PDB file of C-alpha atoms and ligand atoms in Angstrom:
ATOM      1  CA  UNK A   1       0.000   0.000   0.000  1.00  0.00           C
ATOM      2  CA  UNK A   2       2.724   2.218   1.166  1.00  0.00           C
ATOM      3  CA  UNK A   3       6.364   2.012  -0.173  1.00  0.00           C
ATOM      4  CA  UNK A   4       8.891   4.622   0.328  1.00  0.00           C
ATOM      5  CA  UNK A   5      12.934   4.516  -0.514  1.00  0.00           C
ATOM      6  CA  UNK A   6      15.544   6.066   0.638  1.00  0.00           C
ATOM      7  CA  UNK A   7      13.290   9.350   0.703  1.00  0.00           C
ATOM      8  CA  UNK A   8      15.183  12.157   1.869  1.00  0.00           C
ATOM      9  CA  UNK A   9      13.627  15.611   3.204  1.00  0.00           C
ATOM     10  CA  UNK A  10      15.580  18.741   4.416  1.00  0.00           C
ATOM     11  CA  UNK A  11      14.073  22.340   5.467  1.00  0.00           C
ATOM     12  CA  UNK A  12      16.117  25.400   4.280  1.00  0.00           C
ATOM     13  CA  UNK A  13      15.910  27.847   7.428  1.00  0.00           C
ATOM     14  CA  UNK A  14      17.281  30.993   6.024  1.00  0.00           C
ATOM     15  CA  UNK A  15      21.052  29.446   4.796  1.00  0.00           C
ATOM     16  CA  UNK A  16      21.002  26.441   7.004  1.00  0.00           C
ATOM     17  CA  UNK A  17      18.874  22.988   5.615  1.00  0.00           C
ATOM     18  CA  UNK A  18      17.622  21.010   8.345  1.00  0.00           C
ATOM     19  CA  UNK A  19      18.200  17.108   6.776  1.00  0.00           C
ATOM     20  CA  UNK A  20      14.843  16.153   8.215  1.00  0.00           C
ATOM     21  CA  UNK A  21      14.454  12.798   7.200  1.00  0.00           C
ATOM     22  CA  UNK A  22      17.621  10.362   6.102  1.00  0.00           C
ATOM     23  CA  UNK A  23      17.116   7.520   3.908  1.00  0.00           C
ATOM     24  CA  UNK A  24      13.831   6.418   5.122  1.00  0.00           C
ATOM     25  CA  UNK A  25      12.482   3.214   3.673  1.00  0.00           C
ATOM     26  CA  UNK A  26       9.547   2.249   5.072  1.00  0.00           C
ATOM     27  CA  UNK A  27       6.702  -0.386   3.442  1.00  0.00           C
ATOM     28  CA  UNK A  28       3.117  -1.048   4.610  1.00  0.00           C
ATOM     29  CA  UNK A  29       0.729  -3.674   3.769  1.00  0.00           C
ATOM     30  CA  UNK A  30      -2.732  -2.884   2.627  1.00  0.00           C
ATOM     31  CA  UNK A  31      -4.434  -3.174   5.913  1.00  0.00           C
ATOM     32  CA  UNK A  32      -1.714  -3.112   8.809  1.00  0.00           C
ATOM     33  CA  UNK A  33      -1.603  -1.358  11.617  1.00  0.00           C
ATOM     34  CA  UNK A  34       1.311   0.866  12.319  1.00  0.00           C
ATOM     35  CA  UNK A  35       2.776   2.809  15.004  1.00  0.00           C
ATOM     36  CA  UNK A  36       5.384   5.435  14.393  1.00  0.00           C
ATOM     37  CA  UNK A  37       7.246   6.549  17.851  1.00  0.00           C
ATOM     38  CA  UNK A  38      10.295   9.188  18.426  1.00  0.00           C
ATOM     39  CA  UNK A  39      11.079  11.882  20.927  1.00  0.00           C
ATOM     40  CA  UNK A  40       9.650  15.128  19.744  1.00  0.00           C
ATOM     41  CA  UNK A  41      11.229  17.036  16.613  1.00  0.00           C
ATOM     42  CA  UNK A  42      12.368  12.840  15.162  1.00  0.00           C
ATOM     43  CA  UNK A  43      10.724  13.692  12.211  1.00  0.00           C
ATOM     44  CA  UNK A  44       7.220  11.788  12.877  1.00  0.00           C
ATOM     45  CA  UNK A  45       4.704  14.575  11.319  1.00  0.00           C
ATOM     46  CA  UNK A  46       7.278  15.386   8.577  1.00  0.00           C
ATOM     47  CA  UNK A  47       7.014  11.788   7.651  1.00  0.00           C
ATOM     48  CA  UNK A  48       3.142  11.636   8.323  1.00  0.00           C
ATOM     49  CA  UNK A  49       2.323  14.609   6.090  1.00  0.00           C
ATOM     50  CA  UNK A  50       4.711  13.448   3.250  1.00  0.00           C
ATOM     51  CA  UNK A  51       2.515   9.792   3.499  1.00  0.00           C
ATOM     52  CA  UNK A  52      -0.465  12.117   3.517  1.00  0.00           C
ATOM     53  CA  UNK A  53       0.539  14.022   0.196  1.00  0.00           C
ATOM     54  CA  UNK A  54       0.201  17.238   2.447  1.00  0.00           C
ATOM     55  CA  UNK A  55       4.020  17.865   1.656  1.00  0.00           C
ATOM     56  CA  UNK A  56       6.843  16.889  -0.822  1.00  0.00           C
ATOM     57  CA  UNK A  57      10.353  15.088  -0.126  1.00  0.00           C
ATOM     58  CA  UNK A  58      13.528  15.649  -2.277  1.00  0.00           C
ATOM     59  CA  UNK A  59      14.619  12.365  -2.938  1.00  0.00           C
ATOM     60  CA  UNK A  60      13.511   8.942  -2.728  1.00  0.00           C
ATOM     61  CA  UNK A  61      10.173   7.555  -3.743  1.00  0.00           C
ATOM     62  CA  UNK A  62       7.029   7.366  -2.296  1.00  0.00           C
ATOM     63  CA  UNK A  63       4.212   4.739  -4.091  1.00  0.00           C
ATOM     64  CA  UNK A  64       1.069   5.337  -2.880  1.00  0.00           C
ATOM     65  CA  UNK A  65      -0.505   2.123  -4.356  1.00  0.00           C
ATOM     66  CA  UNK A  66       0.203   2.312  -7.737  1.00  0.00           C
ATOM     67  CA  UNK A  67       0.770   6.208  -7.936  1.00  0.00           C
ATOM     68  CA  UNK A  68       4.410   7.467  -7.863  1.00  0.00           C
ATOM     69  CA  UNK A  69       4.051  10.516  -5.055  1.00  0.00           C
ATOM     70  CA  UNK A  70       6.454  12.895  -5.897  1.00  0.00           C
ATOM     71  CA  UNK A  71       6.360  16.454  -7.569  1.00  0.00           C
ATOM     72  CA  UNK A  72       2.256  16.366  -7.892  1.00  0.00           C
ATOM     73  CA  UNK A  73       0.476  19.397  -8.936  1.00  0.00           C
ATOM     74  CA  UNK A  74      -1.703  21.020  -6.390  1.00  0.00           C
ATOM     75  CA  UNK A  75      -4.782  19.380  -8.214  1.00  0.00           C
ATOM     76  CA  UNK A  76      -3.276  16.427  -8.333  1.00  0.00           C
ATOM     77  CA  UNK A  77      -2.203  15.995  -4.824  1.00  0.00           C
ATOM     78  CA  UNK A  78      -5.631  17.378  -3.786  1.00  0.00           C
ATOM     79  CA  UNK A  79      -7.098  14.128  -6.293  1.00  0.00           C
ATOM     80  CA  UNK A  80      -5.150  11.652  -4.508  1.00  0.00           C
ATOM     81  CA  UNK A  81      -5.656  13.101  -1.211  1.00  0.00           C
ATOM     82  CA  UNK A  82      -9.277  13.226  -1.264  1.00  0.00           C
ATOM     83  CA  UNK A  83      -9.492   9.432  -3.216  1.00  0.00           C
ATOM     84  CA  UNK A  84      -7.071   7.630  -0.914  1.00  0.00           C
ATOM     85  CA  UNK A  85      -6.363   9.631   2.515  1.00  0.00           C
ATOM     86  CA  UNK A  86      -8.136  10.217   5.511  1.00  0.00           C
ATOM     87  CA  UNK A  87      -6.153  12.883   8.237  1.00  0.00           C
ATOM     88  CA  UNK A  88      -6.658  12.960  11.870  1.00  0.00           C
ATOM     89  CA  UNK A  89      -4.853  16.108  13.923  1.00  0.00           C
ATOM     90  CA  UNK A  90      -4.185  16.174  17.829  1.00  0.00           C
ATOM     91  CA  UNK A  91      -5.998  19.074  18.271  1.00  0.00           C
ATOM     92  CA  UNK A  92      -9.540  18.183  16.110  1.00  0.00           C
ATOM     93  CA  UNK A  93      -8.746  20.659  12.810  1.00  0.00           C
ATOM     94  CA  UNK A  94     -12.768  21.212  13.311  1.00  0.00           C
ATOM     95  CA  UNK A  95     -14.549  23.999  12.036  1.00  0.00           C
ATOM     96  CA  UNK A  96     -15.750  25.687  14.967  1.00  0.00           C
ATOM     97  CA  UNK A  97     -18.747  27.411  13.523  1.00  0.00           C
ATOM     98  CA  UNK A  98     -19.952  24.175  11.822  1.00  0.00           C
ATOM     99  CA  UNK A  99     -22.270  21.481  13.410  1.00  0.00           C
ATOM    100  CA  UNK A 100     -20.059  17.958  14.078  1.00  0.00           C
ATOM    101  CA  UNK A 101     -22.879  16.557  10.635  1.00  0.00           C
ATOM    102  CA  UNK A 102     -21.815  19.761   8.788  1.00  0.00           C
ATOM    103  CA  UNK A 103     -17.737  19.262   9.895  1.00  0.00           C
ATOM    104  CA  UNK A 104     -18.264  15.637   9.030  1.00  0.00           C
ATOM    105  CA  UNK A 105     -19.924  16.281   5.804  1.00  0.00           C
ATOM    106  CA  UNK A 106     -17.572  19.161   4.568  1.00  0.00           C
ATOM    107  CA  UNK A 107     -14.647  16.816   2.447  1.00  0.00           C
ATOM    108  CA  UNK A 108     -17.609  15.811  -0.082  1.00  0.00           C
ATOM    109  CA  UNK A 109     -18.843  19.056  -0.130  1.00  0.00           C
ATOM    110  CA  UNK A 110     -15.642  19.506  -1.889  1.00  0.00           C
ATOM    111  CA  UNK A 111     -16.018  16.941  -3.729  1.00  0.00           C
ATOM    112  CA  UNK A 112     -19.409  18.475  -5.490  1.00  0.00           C
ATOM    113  CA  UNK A 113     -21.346  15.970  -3.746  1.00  0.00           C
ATOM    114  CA  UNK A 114     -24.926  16.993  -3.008  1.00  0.00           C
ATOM    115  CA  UNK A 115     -26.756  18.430   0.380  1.00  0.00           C
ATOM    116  CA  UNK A 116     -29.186  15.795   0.862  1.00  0.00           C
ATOM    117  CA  UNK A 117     -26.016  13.009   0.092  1.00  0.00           C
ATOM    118  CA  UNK A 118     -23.452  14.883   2.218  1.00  0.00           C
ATOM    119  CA  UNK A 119     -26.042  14.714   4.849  1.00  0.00           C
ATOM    120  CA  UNK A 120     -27.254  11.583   4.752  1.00  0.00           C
ATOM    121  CA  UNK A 121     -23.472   9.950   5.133  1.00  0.00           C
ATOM    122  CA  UNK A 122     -22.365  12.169   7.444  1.00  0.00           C
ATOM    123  CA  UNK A 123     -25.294  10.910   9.595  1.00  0.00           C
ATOM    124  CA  UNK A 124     -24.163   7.334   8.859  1.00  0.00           C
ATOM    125  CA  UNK A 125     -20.655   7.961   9.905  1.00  0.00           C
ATOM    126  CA  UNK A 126     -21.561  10.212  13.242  1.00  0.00           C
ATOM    127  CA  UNK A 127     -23.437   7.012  13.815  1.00  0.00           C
ATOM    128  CA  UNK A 128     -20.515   4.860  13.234  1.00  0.00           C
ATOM    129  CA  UNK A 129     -18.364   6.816  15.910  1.00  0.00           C
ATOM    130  CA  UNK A 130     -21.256   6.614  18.508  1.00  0.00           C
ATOM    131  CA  UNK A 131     -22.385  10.439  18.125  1.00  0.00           C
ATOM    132  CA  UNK A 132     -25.538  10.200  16.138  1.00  0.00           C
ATOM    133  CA  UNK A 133     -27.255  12.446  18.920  1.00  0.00           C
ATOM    134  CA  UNK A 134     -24.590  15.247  18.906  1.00  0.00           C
ATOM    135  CA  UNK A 135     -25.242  15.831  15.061  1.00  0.00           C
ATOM    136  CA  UNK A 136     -26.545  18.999  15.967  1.00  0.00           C
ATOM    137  CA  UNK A 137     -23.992  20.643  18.253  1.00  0.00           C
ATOM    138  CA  UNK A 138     -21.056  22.880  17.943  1.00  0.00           C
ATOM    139  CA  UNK A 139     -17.564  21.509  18.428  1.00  0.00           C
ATOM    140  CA  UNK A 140     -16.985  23.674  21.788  1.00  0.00           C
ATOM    141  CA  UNK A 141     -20.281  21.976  22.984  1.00  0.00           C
ATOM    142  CA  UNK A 142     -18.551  18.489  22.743  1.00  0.00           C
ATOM    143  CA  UNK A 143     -15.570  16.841  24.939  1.00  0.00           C
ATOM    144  CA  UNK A 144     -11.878  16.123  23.549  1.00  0.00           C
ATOM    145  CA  UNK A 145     -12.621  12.602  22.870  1.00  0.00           C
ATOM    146  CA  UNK A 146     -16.084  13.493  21.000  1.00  0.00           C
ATOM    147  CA  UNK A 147     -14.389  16.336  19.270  1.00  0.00           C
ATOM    148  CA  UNK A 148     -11.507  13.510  17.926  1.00  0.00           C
ATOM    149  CA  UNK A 149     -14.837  11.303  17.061  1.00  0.00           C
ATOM    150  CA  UNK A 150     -16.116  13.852  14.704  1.00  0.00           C
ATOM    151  CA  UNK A 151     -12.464  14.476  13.207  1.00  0.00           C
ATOM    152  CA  UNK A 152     -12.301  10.220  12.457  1.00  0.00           C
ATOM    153  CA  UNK A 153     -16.031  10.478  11.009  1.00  0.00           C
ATOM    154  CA  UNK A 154     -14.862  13.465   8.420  1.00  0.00           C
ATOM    155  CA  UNK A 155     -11.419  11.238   7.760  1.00  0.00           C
ATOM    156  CA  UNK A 156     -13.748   8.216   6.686  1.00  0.00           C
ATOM    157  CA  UNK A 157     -16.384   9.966   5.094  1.00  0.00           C
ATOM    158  CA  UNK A 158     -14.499   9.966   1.535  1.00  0.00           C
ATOM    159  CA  UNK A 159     -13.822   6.248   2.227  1.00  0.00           C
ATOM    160  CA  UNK A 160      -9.869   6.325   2.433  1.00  0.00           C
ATOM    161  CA  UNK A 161      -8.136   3.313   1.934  1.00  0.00           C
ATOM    162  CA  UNK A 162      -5.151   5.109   4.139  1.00  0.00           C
ATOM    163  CA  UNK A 163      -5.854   6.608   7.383  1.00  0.00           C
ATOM    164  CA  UNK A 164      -3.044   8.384   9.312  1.00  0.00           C
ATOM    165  CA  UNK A 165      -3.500  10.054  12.737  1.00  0.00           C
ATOM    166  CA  UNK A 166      -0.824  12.624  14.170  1.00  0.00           C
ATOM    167  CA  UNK A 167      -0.659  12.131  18.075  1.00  0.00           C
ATOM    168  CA  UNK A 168      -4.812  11.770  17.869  1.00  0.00           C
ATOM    169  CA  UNK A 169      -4.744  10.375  21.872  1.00  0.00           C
ATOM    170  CA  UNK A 170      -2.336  13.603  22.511  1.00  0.00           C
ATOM    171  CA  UNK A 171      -4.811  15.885  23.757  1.00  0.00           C
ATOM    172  CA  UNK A 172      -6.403  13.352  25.868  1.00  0.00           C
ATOM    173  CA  UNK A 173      -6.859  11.643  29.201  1.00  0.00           C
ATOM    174  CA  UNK A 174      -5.671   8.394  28.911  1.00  0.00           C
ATOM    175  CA  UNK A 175      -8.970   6.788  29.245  1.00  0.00           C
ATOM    176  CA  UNK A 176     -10.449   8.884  26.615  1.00  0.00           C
ATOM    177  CA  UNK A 177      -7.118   7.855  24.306  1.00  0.00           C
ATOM    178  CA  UNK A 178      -7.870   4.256  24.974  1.00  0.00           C
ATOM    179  CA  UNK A 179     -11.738   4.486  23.692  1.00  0.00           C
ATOM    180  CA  UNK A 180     -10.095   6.628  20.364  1.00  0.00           C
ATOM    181  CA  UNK A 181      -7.463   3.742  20.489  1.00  0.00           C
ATOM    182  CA  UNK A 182     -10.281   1.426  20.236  1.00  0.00           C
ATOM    183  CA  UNK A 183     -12.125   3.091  17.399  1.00  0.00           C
ATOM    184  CA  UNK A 184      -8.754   3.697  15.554  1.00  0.00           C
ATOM    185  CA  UNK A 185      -8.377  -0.221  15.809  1.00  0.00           C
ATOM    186  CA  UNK A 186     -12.130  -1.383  14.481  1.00  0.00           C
ATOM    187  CA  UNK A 187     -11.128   1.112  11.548  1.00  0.00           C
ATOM    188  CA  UNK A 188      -8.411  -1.255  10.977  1.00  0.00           C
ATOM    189  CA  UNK A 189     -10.863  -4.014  11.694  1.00  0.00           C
ATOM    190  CA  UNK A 190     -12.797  -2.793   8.518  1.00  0.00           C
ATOM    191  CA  UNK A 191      -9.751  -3.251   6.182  1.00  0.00           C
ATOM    192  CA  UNK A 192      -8.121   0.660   6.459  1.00  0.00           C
ATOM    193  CA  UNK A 193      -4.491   0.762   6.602  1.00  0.00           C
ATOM    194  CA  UNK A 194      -3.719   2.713   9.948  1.00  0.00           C
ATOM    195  CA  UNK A 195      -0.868   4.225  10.729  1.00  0.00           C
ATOM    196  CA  UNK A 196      -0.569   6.547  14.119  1.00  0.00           C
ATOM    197  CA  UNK A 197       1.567   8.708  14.903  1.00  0.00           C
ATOM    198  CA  UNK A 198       2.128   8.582  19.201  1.00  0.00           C
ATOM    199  CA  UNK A 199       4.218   9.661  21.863  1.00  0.00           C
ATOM    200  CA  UNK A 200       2.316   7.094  23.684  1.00  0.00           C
ATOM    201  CA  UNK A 201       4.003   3.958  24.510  1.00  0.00           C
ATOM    202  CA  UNK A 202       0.186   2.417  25.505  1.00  0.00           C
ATOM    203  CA  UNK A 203      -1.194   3.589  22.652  1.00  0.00           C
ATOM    204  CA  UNK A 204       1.907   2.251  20.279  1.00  0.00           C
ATOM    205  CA  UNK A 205       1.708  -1.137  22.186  1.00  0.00           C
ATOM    206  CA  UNK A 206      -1.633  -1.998  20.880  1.00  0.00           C
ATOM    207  CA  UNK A 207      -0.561  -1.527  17.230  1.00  0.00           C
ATOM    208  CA  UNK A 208       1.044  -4.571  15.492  1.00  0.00           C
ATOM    209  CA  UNK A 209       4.473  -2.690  14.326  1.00  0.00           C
ATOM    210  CA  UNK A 210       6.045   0.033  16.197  1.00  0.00           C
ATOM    211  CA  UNK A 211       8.693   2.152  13.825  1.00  0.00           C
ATOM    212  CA  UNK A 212      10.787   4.117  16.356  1.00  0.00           C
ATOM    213  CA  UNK A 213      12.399   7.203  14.349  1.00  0.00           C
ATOM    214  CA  UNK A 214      15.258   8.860  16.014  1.00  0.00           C
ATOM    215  CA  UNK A 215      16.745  12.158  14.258  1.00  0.00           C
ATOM    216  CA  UNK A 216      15.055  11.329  10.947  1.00  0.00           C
ATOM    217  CA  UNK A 217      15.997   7.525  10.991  1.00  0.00           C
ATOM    218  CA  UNK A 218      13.888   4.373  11.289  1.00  0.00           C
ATOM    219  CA  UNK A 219      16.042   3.630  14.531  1.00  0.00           C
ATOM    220  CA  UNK A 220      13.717   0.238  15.547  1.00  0.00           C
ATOM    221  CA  UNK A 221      11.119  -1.464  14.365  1.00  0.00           C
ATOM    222  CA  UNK A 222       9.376  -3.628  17.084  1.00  0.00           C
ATOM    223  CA  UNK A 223       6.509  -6.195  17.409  1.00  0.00           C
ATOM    224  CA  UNK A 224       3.471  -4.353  19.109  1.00  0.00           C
ATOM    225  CA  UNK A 225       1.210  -5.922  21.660  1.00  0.00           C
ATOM    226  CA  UNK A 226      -1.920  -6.414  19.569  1.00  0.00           C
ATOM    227  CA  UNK A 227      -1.043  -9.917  17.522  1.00  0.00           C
ATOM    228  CA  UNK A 228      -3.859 -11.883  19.527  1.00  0.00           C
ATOM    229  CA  UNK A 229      -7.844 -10.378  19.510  1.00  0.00           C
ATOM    230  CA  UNK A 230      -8.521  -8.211  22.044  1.00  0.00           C
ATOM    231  CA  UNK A 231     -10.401  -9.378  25.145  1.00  0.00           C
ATOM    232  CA  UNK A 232     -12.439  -7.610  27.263  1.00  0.00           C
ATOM    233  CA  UNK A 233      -9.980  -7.906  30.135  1.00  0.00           C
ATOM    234  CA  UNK A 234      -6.763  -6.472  28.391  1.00  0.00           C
TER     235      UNK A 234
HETATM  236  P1  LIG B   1       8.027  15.437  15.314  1.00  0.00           P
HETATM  237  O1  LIG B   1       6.668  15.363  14.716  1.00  0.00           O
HETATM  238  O2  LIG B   1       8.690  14.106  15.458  1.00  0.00           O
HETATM  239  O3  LIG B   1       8.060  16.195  16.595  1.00  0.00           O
HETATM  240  P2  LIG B   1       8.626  17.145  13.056  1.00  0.00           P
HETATM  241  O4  LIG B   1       8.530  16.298  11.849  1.00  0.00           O
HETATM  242  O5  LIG B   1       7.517  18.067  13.357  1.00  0.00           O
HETATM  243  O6  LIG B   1       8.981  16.232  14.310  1.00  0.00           O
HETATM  244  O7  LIG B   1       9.939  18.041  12.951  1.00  0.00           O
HETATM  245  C1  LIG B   1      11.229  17.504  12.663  1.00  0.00           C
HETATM  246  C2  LIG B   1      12.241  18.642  12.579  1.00  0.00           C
HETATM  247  O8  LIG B   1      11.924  19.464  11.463  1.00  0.00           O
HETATM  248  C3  LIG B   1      12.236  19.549  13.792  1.00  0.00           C
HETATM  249  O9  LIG B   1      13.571  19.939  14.050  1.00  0.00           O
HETATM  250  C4  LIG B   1      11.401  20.724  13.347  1.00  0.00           C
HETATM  251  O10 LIG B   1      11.793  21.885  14.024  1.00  0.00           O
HETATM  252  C5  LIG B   1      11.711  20.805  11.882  1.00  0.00           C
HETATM  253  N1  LIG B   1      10.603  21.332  11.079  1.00  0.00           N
HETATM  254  C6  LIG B   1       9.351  20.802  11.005  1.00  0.00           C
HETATM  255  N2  LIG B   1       8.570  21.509  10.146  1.00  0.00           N
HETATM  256  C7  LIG B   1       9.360  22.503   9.663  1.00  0.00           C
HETATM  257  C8  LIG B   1       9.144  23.563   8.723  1.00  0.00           C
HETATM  258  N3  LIG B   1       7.985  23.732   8.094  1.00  0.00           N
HETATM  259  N4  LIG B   1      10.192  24.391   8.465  1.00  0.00           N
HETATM  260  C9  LIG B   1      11.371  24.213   9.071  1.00  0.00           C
HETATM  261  N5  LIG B   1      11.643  23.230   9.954  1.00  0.00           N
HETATM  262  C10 LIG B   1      10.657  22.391  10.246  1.00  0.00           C
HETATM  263 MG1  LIG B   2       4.852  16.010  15.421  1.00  0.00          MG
END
């Protein structure tokens, strides 16, 4: 699903490049489960937004299925974006003047999709996150972990087959995290390729890979916790 080599990506700060990420070759099955771990400033969003055709890389390649990622058009990258990629943020990315059905409805009303469509899914997927009664409310009317509900219902909404998450447990309590955790995972469950970005190491553990990135290289790659089902006593 995802194959990247030797991908390279440095920031020029006024005369200075900052070699961001070294030689990173990374490849992920359609439908796995990935955790990618590092201290902060490792290099974990770069890499996340690069995956999510948010931002470019200088060297390297990045396949995307089938599609070569690398020097897209705007309109292109947009294209792939909104056919293959769902993005969740650490702190929501909601529109704060829109209902949660009008935030979760919003990619395919860039997609030219109509009203009575757009609503009808976004209903469907507020329902798949367990928030079919807060339809109607604001996003400052909601908690962190229903806020991060409504941001996973607008990431599926355009039926991704990728969905990556940037720290989406980091502006929660850790109970909270572990119900997004579990949401995250029956995403997976439904054949979506996951891969997470965490500080976390409980939230990492229940992934099946853990790719620890240390100054912009894959440093580790370890086994995660979550080979067997999950039980209700784990
Ligand atoms: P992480 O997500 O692991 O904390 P980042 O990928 O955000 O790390 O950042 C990696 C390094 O790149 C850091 O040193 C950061 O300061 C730098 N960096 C990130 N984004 C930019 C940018 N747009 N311009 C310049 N430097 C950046
Ligand atoms: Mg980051």
């Amino acid at each position: 699903m995802i194959r990247i080599e030797k991908l390279n990506k440095s920031y020029t700060l006024g005369h200075h490049a900052l070699h961001v990420l070294r030689d990173i070759d990374l490849l992920v099955e359609k439908g796995e489960l990935v955790a990618i771990t590092g201290s902060s400033g490792s290099g974990k969003s770069t890499l996340l937004n690069i995956l999510g055709v948010l931002d470019d890389y200088d060297s390297g390649s990045y396949f995307l299925g089938d599609t070569l990622v690398k020097n897209l058009s705007e309109t292109r990258a947009a294209q792939v974006r909104n056919r293959q990629i769902g993005f969740v943020f650490q702190s929501f990315n909601l529109l704060p003047f829109k209902t949660a059905a009008e935030n979760v409805a919003l990619p395919l009303f860039y997609q030219g999709v109509s009203r009575k469509k757009r609503d009808a899914l976004a209903h469907a997927l507020l329902d798949r996150v367990g928030l079919l009664d807060w339809a109607k409310h604001l996003p400052a009317e909601m908690s962190g972990g229903q806020k991060q509900r409504v941001a996973i219902a607008r990431a599926l909404i355009t039926t991704p087959t990728v969905l990556l998450a940037d720290e989406p447990t980091g502006a929660l309590d850790s109970k909270t995290s572990a119900a997004i955790m579990d949401l995250l995972m029956d995403v997976n469950a439904d054949g979506v390729t996951v891969v997470i970005v965490t500080h976390e190491a409980a939230v990492a553990a229940r992934t099946k890979r853990i790719i620890r990135l240390k100054d912009g290289v894959i440093e580790a790659e370890v086994a995660g916790a979550a080979e067997e089902p999950r039980g209700p006593a784990r």
